[in-house]
mmCIF file of C-alpha atoms in Angstrom:
data_model
loop_
_atom_site.group_PDB
_atom_site.id
_atom_site.type_symbol
_atom_site.label_atom_id
_atom_site.label_comp_id
_atom_site.label_asym_id
_atom_site.label_seq_id
_atom_site.Cartn_x
_atom_site.Cartn_y
_atom_site.Cartn_z
ATOM 1 C CA UNK A 1 0.000 0.000 0.000
ATOM 2 C CA UNK A 2 1.451 3.380 -1.010
ATOM 3 C CA UNK A 3 1.740 6.011 1.665
ATOM 4 C CA UNK A 4 3.029 9.521 2.114
ATOM 5 C CA UNK A 5 6.203 10.581 3.814
ATOM 6 C CA UNK A 6 5.632 13.061 6.619
ATOM 7 C CA UNK A 7 8.141 15.427 8.172
ATOM 8 C CA UNK A 8 8.574 15.187 11.936
ATOM 9 C CA UNK A 9 11.057 17.482 13.652
ATOM 10 C CA UNK A 10 13.233 16.067 16.399
ATOM 11 C CA UNK A 11 13.477 18.775 19.036
ATOM 12 C CA UNK A 12 15.878 17.114 21.472
ATOM 13 C CA UNK A 13 19.372 15.867 20.662
ATOM 14 C CA UNK A 14 20.016 12.162 20.998
ATOM 15 C CA UNK A 15 21.764 11.415 24.311
ATOM 16 C CA UNK A 16 25.026 9.502 24.086
ATOM 17 C CA UNK A 17 25.896 6.785 26.579
ATOM 18 C CA UNK A 18 29.225 6.776 28.436
ATOM 19 C CA UNK A 19 30.859 4.266 26.055
ATOM 20 C CA UNK A 20 30.199 6.091 22.793
ATOM 21 C CA UNK A 21 30.955 9.423 21.220
ATOM 22 C CA UNK A 22 28.205 12.070 21.370
ATOM 23 C CA UNK A 23 25.513 11.547 18.744
ATOM 24 C CA UNK A 24 24.245 14.693 17.023
ATOM 25 C CA UNK A 25 20.557 15.523 16.627
ATOM 26 C CA UNK A 26 19.358 13.878 13.433
ATOM 27 C CA UNK A 27 17.090 16.689 12.215
ATOM 28 C CA UNK A 28 13.886 16.026 10.306
ATOM 29 C CA UNK A 29 12.539 12.471 10.343
ATOM 30 C CA UNK A 30 9.860 11.376 7.895
ATOM 31 C CA UNK A 31 6.837 9.319 8.826
ATOM 32 C CA UNK A 32 4.635 7.404 6.392
ATOM 33 C CA UNK A 33 0.842 7.762 6.393
ATOM 34 C CA UNK A 34 -1.458 5.365 4.600
ATOM 35 C CA UNK A 35 -4.382 6.574 2.517
ATOM 36 C CA UNK A 36 -6.732 5.577 5.345
ATOM 37 C CA UNK A 37 -4.704 7.522 7.939
ATOM 38 C CA UNK A 38 -4.672 10.603 5.719
ATOM 39 C CA UNK A 39 -8.435 10.384 5.221
ATOM 40 C CA UNK A 40 -8.808 10.498 9.025
ATOM 41 C CA UNK A 41 -6.176 13.215 9.543
ATOM 42 C CA UNK A 42 -7.344 15.628 6.831
ATOM 43 C CA UNK A 43 -10.646 17.372 6.193
ATOM 44 C CA UNK A 44 -12.402 16.379 2.948
ATOM 45 C CA UNK A 45 -11.191 19.526 1.139
ATOM 46 C CA UNK A 46 -7.622 19.057 2.430
ATOM 47 C CA UNK A 47 -7.639 15.473 1.189
ATOM 48 C CA UNK A 48 -9.112 16.415 -2.194
ATOM 49 C CA UNK A 49 -6.557 19.203 -2.729
ATOM 50 C CA UNK A 50 -3.412 17.504 -1.403
ATOM 51 C CA UNK A 51 -4.011 13.889 -2.470
ATOM 52 C CA UNK A 52 -6.252 14.226 -5.530
ATOM 53 C CA UNK A 53 -4.743 17.399 -7.042
ATOM 54 C CA UNK A 54 -7.891 19.390 -6.398
ATOM 55 C CA UNK A 55 -8.444 23.136 -6.271
ATOM 56 C CA UNK A 56 -10.484 24.946 -3.653
ATOM 57 C CA UNK A 57 -12.834 27.785 -4.643
ATOM 58 C CA UNK A 58 -11.304 31.253 -5.004
ATOM 59 C CA UNK A 59 -12.192 33.824 -2.324
ATOM 60 C CA UNK A 60 -13.748 31.014 -0.243
ATOM 61 C CA UNK A 61 -10.649 29.655 1.436
ATOM 62 C CA UNK A 62 -8.911 30.281 4.711
ATOM 63 C CA UNK A 63 -5.810 32.257 3.720
ATOM 64 C CA UNK A 64 -6.565 34.210 0.544
ATOM 65 C CA UNK A 65 -7.011 37.410 2.592
ATOM 66 C CA UNK A 66 -4.734 36.617 5.554
ATOM 67 C CA UNK A 67 -2.428 39.563 6.327
ATOM 68 C CA UNK A 68 -0.924 38.294 9.617
ATOM 69 C CA UNK A 69 2.829 37.759 9.979
ATOM 70 C CA UNK A 70 3.978 34.145 10.047
ATOM 71 C CA UNK A 71 4.806 31.162 7.874
ATOM 72 C CA UNK A 72 2.814 28.617 5.916
ATOM 73 C CA UNK A 73 3.686 24.939 6.283
ATOM 74 C CA UNK A 74 2.528 21.765 4.526
ATOM 75 C CA UNK A 75 -0.711 20.580 6.169
ATOM 76 C CA UNK A 76 0.470 16.954 6.191
ATOM 77 C CA UNK A 77 4.191 17.134 6.914
ATOM 78 C CA UNK A 78 4.778 20.526 8.477
ATOM 79 C CA UNK A 79 7.476 21.341 5.902
ATOM 80 C CA UNK A 80 8.031 25.134 5.883
ATOM 81 C CA UNK A 81 6.802 26.413 2.525
ATOM 82 C CA UNK A 82 6.103 30.163 2.390
ATOM 83 C CA UNK A 83 6.431 33.343 4.446
ATOM 84 C CA UNK A 84 3.854 36.093 4.868
ATOM 85 C CA UNK A 85 6.668 38.498 3.921
ATOM 86 C CA UNK A 86 6.497 37.127 0.365
ATOM 87 C CA UNK A 87 2.674 37.036 0.153
ATOM 88 C CA UNK A 88 0.856 39.475 -2.115
ATOM 89 C CA UNK A 89 -2.692 40.141 -3.310
ATOM 90 C CA UNK A 90 -2.838 38.692 -6.802
ATOM 91 C CA UNK A 91 -6.562 39.330 -7.167
ATOM 92 C CA UNK A 92 -7.128 35.628 -7.889
ATOM 93 C CA UNK A 93 -8.745 34.657 -4.576
ATOM 94 C CA UNK A 94 -5.974 32.232 -3.586
ATOM 95 C CA UNK A 95 -2.948 32.933 -1.396
ATOM 96 C CA UNK A 96 -0.103 33.992 -3.676
ATOM 97 C CA UNK A 97 3.617 34.299 -2.958
ATOM 98 C CA UNK A 98 6.625 35.602 -4.903
ATOM 99 C CA UNK A 99 8.937 32.807 -3.734
ATOM 100 C CA UNK A 100 9.096 29.781 -1.434
ATOM 101 C CA UNK A 101 10.504 30.158 2.073
ATOM 102 C CA UNK A 102 12.532 26.956 1.692
ATOM 103 C CA UNK A 103 12.965 26.152 -2.034
ATOM 104 C CA UNK A 104 14.265 22.673 -1.188
ATOM 105 C CA UNK A 105 10.859 21.823 0.341
ATOM 106 C CA UNK A 106 8.978 22.120 -2.941
ATOM 107 C CA UNK A 107 9.110 20.362 -6.277
ATOM 108 C CA UNK A 108 7.728 21.488 -9.602
ATOM 109 C CA UNK A 109 6.364 19.362 -12.400
ATOM 110 C CA UNK A 110 4.534 19.906 -15.655
ATOM 111 C CA UNK A 111 0.751 19.704 -15.347
ATOM 112 C CA UNK A 112 -0.982 19.382 -18.709
ATOM 113 C CA UNK A 113 -4.499 18.870 -17.360
ATOM 114 C CA UNK A 114 -7.231 21.354 -18.292
ATOM 115 C CA UNK A 115 -5.921 21.427 -21.882
ATOM 116 C CA UNK A 116 -2.944 23.672 -21.053
ATOM 117 C CA UNK A 117 0.601 23.345 -19.747
ATOM 118 C CA UNK A 118 1.117 24.679 -16.223
ATOM 119 C CA UNK A 119 3.747 24.135 -13.566
ATOM 120 C CA UNK A 120 2.404 22.255 -10.570
ATOM 121 C CA UNK A 121 3.949 22.861 -7.141
ATOM 122 C CA UNK A 122 4.141 19.956 -4.662
ATOM 123 C CA UNK A 123 5.677 19.593 -1.221
ATOM 124 C CA UNK A 124 8.873 17.587 -1.524
ATOM 125 C CA UNK A 125 8.634 15.215 1.433
ATOM 126 C CA UNK A 126 4.877 14.697 1.742
ATOM 127 C CA UNK A 127 4.332 14.950 -2.035
ATOM 128 C CA UNK A 128 1.171 17.009 -1.501
ATOM 129 C CA UNK A 129 -0.332 19.062 -4.313
ATOM 130 C CA UNK A 130 -0.029 22.713 -3.237
ATOM 131 C CA UNK A 131 -1.004 24.693 -6.340
ATOM 132 C CA UNK A 132 0.759 26.133 -9.384
ATOM 133 C CA UNK A 133 3.459 28.686 -10.199
ATOM 134 C CA UNK A 134 3.071 31.250 -12.976
ATOM 135 C CA UNK A 135 5.416 33.809 -14.540
ATOM 136 C CA UNK A 136 3.058 36.777 -14.044
ATOM 137 C CA UNK A 137 4.001 37.802 -10.507
ATOM 138 C CA UNK A 138 5.549 41.018 -9.220
ATOM 139 C CA UNK A 139 9.253 41.768 -9.164
ATOM 140 C CA UNK A 140 11.823 40.887 -8.021
ATOM 141 C CA UNK A 141 11.023 37.263 -8.968
ATOM 142 C CA UNK A 142 8.260 37.751 -11.531
ATOM 143 C CA UNK A 143 6.687 34.572 -10.166
ATOM 144 C CA UNK A 144 3.268 33.933 -8.634
ATOM 145 C CA UNK A 145 3.057 30.827 -6.481
ATOM 146 C CA UNK A 146 -0.738 30.418 -6.427
ATOM 147 C CA UNK A 147 -1.434 28.021 -3.557
ATOM 148 C CA UNK A 148 -4.460 26.283 -2.062
ATOM 149 C CA UNK A 149 -5.153 27.250 1.562
ATOM 150 C CA UNK A 150 -6.306 23.674 2.201
ATOM 151 C CA UNK A 151 -2.771 22.420 1.492
ATOM 152 C CA UNK A 152 -1.191 24.634 4.134
ATOM 153 C CA UNK A 153 -1.318 25.490 7.821
ATOM 154 C CA UNK A 154 -0.516 29.030 8.935
ATOM 155 C CA UNK A 155 1.774 29.488 11.940
ATOM 156 C CA UNK A 156 1.494 33.043 13.335
ATOM 157 C CA UNK A 157 4.734 34.823 14.231
ATOM 158 C CA UNK A 158 3.810 34.671 17.943
ATOM 159 C CA UNK A 159 3.583 30.844 17.784
ATOM 160 C CA UNK A 160 6.703 30.058 15.743
ATOM 161 C CA UNK A 161 8.873 29.152 18.741
ATOM 162 C CA UNK A 162 6.326 26.944 20.497
ATOM 163 C CA UNK A 163 5.415 25.180 17.222
ATOM 164 C CA UNK A 164 9.073 24.303 16.548
ATOM 165 C CA UNK A 165 9.765 26.939 13.896
ATOM 166 C CA UNK A 166 11.712 29.405 16.063
ATOM 167 C CA UNK A 167 14.509 29.730 13.518
ATOM 168 C CA UNK A 168 12.127 31.767 11.328
ATOM 169 C CA UNK A 169 11.520 34.459 13.961
ATOM 170 C CA UNK A 170 14.553 36.370 12.682
ATOM 171 C CA UNK A 171 12.685 37.026 9.434
ATOM 172 C CA UNK A 172 10.201 39.221 11.276
ATOM 173 C CA UNK A 173 12.679 41.303 13.299
ATOM 174 C CA UNK A 174 12.470 44.929 12.286
#
């Protein structure tokens, strides 16, 4: 049975015993979820978007008009994806960003559904459908990462440390 890989952050270093050299913290660890587990974990719209390459309605989604400071992470794995500092109002009704927060956490692939060629954006480790990227965004990148709210979870700046994303607080220092 195929499953997804899910990112889990280890927050405490591994303790070494007296007979061995210290063992460093291992960083992100990935957990597999079965289709059945994902159906229980996710809402119907989250499942449809992330697992079935769906699209939520414009202007009727959680983050299209969110102006709070923070980061957006993959709803399944928690992989950091985008920052509110790179979010802009594209007028499309979906959250749009000029660039990913952690480019290594996304993959792009050609999507030729709907009788046109587009570039699909997926989370790297959980392989969730996030949305699409277009070359009609503002400078300096000229890109518009048009994402589905249902594929992401927003972590407000005030909660970054307690949610395990404290390293991103420096982005919001003025």
